[in-house]
XYZ file of C-alpha atoms in Angstrom:
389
model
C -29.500 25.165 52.239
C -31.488 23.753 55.534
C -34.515 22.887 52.650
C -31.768 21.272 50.077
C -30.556 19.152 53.289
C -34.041 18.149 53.876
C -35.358 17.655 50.643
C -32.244 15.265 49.870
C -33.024 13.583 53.471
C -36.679 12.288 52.523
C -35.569 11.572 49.261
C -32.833 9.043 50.458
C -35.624 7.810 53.262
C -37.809 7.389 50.214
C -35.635 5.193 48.452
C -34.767 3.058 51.445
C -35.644 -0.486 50.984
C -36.320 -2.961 53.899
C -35.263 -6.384 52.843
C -37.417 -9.148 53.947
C -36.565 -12.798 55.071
C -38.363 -15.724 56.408
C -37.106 -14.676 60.168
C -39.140 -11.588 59.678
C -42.684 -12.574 61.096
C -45.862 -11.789 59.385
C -47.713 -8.941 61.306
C -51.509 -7.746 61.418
C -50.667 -4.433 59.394
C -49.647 -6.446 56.497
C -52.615 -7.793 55.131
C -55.549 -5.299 53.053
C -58.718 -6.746 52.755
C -60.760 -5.932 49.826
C -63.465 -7.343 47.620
C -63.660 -10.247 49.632
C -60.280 -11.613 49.855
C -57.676 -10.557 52.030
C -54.569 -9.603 50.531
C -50.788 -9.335 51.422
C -49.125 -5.753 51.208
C -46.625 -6.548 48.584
C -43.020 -6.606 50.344
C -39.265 -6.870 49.657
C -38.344 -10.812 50.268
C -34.538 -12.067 49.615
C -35.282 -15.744 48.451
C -31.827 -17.429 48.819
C -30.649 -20.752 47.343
C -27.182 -23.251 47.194
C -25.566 -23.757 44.105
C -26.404 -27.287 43.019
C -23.529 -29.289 40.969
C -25.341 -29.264 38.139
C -25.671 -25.563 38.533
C -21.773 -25.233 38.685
C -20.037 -23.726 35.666
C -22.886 -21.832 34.490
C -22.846 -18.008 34.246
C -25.299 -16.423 36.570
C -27.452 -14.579 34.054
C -27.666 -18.550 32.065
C -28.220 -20.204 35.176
C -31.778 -18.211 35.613
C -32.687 -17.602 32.719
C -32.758 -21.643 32.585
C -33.313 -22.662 35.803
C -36.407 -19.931 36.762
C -38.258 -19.516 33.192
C -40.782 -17.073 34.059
C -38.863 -13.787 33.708
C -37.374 -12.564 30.499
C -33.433 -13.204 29.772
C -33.161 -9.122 30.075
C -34.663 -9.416 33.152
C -31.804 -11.442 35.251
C -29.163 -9.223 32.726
C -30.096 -5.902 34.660
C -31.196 -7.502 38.315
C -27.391 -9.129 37.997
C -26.239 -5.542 37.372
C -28.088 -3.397 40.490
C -27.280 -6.191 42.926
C -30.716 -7.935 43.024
C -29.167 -10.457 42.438
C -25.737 -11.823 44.626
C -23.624 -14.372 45.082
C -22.183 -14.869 48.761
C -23.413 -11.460 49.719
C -21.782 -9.505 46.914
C -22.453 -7.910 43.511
C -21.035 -9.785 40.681
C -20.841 -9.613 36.732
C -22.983 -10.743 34.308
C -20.157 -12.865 33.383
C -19.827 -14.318 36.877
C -19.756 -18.315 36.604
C -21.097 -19.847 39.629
C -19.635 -22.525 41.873
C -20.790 -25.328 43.684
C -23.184 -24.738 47.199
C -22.434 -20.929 46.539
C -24.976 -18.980 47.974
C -27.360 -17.350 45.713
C -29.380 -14.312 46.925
C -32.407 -13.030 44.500
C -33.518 -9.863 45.944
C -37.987 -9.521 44.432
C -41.087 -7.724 45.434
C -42.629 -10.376 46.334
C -46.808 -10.216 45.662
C -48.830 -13.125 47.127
C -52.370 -14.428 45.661
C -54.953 -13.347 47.982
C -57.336 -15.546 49.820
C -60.517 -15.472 50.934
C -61.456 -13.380 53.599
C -62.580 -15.207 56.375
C -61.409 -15.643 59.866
C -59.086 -18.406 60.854
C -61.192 -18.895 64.229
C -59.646 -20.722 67.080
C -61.816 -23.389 68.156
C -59.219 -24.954 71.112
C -56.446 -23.758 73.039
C -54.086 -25.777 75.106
C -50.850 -26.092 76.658
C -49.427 -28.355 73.931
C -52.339 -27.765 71.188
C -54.329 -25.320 68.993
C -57.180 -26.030 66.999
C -58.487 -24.030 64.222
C -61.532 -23.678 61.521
C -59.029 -23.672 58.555
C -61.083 -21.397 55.917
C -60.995 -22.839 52.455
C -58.258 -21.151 49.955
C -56.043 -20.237 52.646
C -52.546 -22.994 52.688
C -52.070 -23.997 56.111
C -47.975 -23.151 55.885
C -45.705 -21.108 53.386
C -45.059 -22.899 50.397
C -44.768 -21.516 46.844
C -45.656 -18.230 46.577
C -47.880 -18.294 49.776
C -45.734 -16.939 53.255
C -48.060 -14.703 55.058
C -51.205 -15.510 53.631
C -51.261 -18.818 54.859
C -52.884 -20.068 58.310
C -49.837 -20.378 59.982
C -48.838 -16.646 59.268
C -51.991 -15.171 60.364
C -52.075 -16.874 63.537
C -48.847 -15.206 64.400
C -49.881 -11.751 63.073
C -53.529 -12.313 64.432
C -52.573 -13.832 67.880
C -49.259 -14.053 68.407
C -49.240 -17.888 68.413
C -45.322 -19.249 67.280
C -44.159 -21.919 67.398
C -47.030 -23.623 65.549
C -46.302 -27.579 63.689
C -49.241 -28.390 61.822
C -49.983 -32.292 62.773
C -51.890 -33.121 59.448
C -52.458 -31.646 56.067
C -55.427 -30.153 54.332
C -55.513 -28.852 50.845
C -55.395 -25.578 49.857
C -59.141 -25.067 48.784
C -60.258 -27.614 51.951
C -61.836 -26.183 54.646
C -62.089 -27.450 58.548
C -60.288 -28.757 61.478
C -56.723 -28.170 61.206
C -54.714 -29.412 64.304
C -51.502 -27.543 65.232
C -49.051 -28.555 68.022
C -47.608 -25.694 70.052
C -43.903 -27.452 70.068
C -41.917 -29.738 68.743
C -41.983 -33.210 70.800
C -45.759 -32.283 71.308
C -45.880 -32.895 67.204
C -43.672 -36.154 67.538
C -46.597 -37.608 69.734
C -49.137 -36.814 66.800
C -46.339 -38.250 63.775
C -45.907 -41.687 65.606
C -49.862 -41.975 66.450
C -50.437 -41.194 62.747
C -47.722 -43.307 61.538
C -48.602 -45.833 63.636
C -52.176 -45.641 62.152
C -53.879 -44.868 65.448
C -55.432 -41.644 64.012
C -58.779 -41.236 63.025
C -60.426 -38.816 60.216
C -63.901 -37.451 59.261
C -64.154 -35.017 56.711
C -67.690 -34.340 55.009
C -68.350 -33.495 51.415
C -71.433 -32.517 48.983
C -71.038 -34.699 45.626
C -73.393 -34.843 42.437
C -75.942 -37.167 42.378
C -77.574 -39.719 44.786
C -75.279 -41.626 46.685
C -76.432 -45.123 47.518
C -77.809 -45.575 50.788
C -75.522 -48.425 51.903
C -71.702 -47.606 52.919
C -69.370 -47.642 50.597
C -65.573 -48.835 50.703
C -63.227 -47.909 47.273
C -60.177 -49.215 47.659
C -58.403 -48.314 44.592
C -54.522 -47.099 43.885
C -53.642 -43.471 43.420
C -50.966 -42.170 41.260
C -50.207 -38.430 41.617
C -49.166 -36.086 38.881
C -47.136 -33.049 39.898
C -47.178 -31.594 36.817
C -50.842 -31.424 36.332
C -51.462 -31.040 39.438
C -53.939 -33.804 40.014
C -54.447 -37.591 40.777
C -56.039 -40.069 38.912
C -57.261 -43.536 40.338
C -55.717 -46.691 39.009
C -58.285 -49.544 38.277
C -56.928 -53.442 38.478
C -55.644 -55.536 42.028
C -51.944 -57.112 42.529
C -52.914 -60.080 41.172
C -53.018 -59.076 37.774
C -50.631 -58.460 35.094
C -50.826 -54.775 35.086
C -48.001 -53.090 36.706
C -49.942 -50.454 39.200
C -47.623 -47.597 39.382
C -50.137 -45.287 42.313
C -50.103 -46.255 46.083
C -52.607 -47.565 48.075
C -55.040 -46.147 48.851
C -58.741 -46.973 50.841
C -61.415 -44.765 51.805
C -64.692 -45.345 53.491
C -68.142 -43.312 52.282
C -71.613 -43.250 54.112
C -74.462 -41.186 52.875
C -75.870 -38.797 55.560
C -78.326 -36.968 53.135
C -79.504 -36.215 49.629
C -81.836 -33.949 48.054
C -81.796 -35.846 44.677
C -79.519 -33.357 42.987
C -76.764 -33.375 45.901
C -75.782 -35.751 48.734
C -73.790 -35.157 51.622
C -71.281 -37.459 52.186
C -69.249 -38.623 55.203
C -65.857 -39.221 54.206
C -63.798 -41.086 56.389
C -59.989 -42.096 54.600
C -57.678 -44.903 55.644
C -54.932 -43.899 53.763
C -53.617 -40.450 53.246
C -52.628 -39.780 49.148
C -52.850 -36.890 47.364
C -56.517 -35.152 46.832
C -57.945 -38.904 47.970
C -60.765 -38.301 48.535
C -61.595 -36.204 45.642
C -60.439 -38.923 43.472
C -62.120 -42.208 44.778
C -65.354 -39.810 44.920
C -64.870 -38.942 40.913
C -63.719 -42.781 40.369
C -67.389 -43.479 42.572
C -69.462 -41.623 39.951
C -69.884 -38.661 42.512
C -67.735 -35.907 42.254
C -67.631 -33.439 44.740
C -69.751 -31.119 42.648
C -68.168 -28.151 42.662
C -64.552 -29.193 42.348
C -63.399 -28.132 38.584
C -60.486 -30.138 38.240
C -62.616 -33.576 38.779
C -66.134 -32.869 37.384
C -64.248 -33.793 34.230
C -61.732 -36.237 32.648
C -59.813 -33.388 30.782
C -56.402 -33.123 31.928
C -55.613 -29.434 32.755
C -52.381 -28.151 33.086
C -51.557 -26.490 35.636
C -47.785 -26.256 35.833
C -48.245 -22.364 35.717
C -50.544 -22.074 38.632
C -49.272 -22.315 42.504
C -45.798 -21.178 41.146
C -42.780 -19.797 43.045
C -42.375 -16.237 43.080
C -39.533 -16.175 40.034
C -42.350 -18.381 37.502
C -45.267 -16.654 38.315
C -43.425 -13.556 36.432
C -44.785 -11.994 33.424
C -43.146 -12.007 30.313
C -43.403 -8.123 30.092
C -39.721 -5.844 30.092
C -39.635 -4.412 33.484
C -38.635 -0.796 33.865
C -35.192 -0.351 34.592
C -35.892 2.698 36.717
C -33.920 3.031 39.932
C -36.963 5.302 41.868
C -37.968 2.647 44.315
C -39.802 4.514 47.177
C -43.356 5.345 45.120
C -46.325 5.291 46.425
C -49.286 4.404 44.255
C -52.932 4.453 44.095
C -53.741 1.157 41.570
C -56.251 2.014 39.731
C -57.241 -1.633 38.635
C -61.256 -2.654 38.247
C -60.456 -5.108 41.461
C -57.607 -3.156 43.211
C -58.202 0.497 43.770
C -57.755 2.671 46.457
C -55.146 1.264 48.180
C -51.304 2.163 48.843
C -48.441 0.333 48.731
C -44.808 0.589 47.350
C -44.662 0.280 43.394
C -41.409 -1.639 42.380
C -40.389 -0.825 38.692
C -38.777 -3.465 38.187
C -41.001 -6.040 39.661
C -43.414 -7.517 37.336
C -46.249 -7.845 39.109
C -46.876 -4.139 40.001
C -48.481 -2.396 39.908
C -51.311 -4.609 40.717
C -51.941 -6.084 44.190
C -52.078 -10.055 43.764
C -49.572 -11.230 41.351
C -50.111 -11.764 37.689
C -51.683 -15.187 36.725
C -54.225 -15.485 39.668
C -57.719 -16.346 38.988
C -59.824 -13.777 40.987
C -62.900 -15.589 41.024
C -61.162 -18.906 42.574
C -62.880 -20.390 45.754
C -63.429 -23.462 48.201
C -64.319 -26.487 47.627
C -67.195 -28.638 49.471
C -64.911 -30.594 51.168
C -64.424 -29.989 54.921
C -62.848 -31.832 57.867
C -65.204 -31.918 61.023
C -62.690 -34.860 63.180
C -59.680 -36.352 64.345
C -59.382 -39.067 66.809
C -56.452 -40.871 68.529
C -55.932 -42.428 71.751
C -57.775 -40.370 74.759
C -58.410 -37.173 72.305
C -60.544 -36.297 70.025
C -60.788 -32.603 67.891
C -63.869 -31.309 66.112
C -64.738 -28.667 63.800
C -68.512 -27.593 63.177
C -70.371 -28.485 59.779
C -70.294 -25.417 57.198
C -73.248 -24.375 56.067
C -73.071 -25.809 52.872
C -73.345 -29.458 54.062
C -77.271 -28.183 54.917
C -79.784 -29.240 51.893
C -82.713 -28.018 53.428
């Protein structure tokens, strides 16, 4: 009877499931580095939203299946059914119309794309400041399906550094100085010197071709696509007839070196738009040379990359099996070896990274060596690809 007891006991512990949300900090145990990339044990995550009006008056099972188009209709039937999904903390029915600013819990194992493993080194540590080597790939805070895997969560699992308020952005797949105030009114200081346009910037990049000697200013508009997930540079001035519909935007290039294949560029931008540089380098005739999504003029679209954690979803049934606790052993060509929980109803598992992701992704050659403002200045060392020797 003792065994039946116990038995039942580890079978219940088995099952338990330890719901995630953002309050719970990232920690050093969470991440599995393999292959190269550094990986995020998949976890339990309650994503929670507010009914918006023009949510209202929908059934719950319609208003996901429309709203968050990445998992089949079945899909939000049975998560609806076993509570994954709630409304104001409790189970409802599929038939269940929603109300307006309700709140909306969807309960997911949450997988996030790996990044590259390399160490997000601390190059200065103040009072009011940190400085870091941002490594390309890695975001610098949670946003879409990134959380943990980002610089700001491995600082606080790595080195217990929170509060952090990133001062300045860098792309994804941008490597360098990132500048991160240690609390809040030390980050105002930084957003009025920035606004105020008293902030200086020197990133670096390696572009095709010979870049002429002389400096070089383009001053040309941007307009940003957030579907395709790039910019495009707008030719013409105000004076013409041509309605411009970017935004400003200037940036100032100086050769440092060439090999006649590749140059190394200084890159210094006025304005701050969307992938800037990248863009007035393309519109230049020198492309950072290896950044895919500008070496060409094809439009690529990439509304199904960078997704949130309900699109990036396959289209695949999940299992409607109830036996949550599992351990497995993936046996995938990149993802072997290594335990974690297996979710049968999450669509991802059970692979590690989350369907969709492009394995072989890495940085680009664009890095950020300094920032300047009155009485400071922060810089990062060159990488070693700016070398053409």
């Amino acid at each position: 009877m003792k065994r039946k007891r116990d038995e039942e006991g580890e079978k219940k512990k088995e099952m338990e499931i330890v719901w995630q949300t953002p309050a719970n900090p990232p920690e050093r145990h969470d991440y599995i580095f393999r292959n190269g990339r550094r990986h995020v044990r998949p976890y339990y995550f309650e994503f929670i939203s507010h009914v918006k009006n023009r949510w209202a008056g929908k059934t719950i099972v319609d208003l996901f299946a429309e709203e968050f188009k990445g998992r089949p209709y079945e899909y939000y039937v049975s998560a609806v059914k076993c509570g994954r999904i709630q409304v104001d903390g409790q189970k409802v029915p599929v038939s269940y119309v929603v109300k307006s600013s309700q709140k909306i819990s969807h309960f997911l194992h949450r997988h996030e794309p790996p990044v590259l493993a390399l160490d997000v080194s601390i190059l200065n540590k103040e009072p009011d400041v940190v400085t870091v080597c941002k490594p390309a790939s890695v975001p610098v805070h949670p946003c879409g399906q990134y959380r943990k895997n980002t610089v700001v969560g491995i600082l606080q699992a790595e080195y217990n550094l929170v509060p952090l308020f990133p001062i300045h952005r860098l792309d994804r797949l941008v490597s360098g100085l990132l500048i991160l105030a240690r609390n809040a009114s030390k980050a105002d200081i930084f957003r009025q010197q920035i606004e105020a346009g008293k902030v200086q910037k020197q990133y670096v990049a390696r572009v095709i071709g010979v870049f002429p000697e002389y400096e070089k200013l383009v001053d040309v508009n941007i307009n940003y696509n957030p579907r395709e997930g790039r910019s495009t540079a707008e030719a013409g001035n105000s004076s013409s007839d041509t309605t411009l519909k970017g935004k400003a935007a200037c940036t100032k290039f100086t050769r440092i070196s060439t090999n006649g294949t590749h140059s190394i560029v200084s890159c210094e931008p006025i304005t701050g738009r969307t992938h800037q540089i990248r863009v007035h380098l393309q519109y230049a005739g020198h492309p950072i040379a290896n950044d895919k999504l500008y070496l060409s003029k094809e439009v690529v679209d990439r509304s199904t990359e960078g997704m949130s954690a309900d699109k990036a979803a396959a289209n695949s049934d999940p299992s409607l099996s109830s036996n949550f606790g599992q351990i497995c052993s993936c046996e995938n060509e990149e993802y072997s070896s290594e335990d974690f929980s297996i979710d049968p109803m999450c669509t991802n598992c059970p692979n590690l990274a989350p369907k969709g992701y492009d394995g072989h992704e890495g940085g680009l050659w664009l890095h950020c060596v300094r920032y300047s403002g009155p009485g400071w200045i922060y810089e990062c060392p060159y990488p070693d690809w700016a070398s053409l020797g």
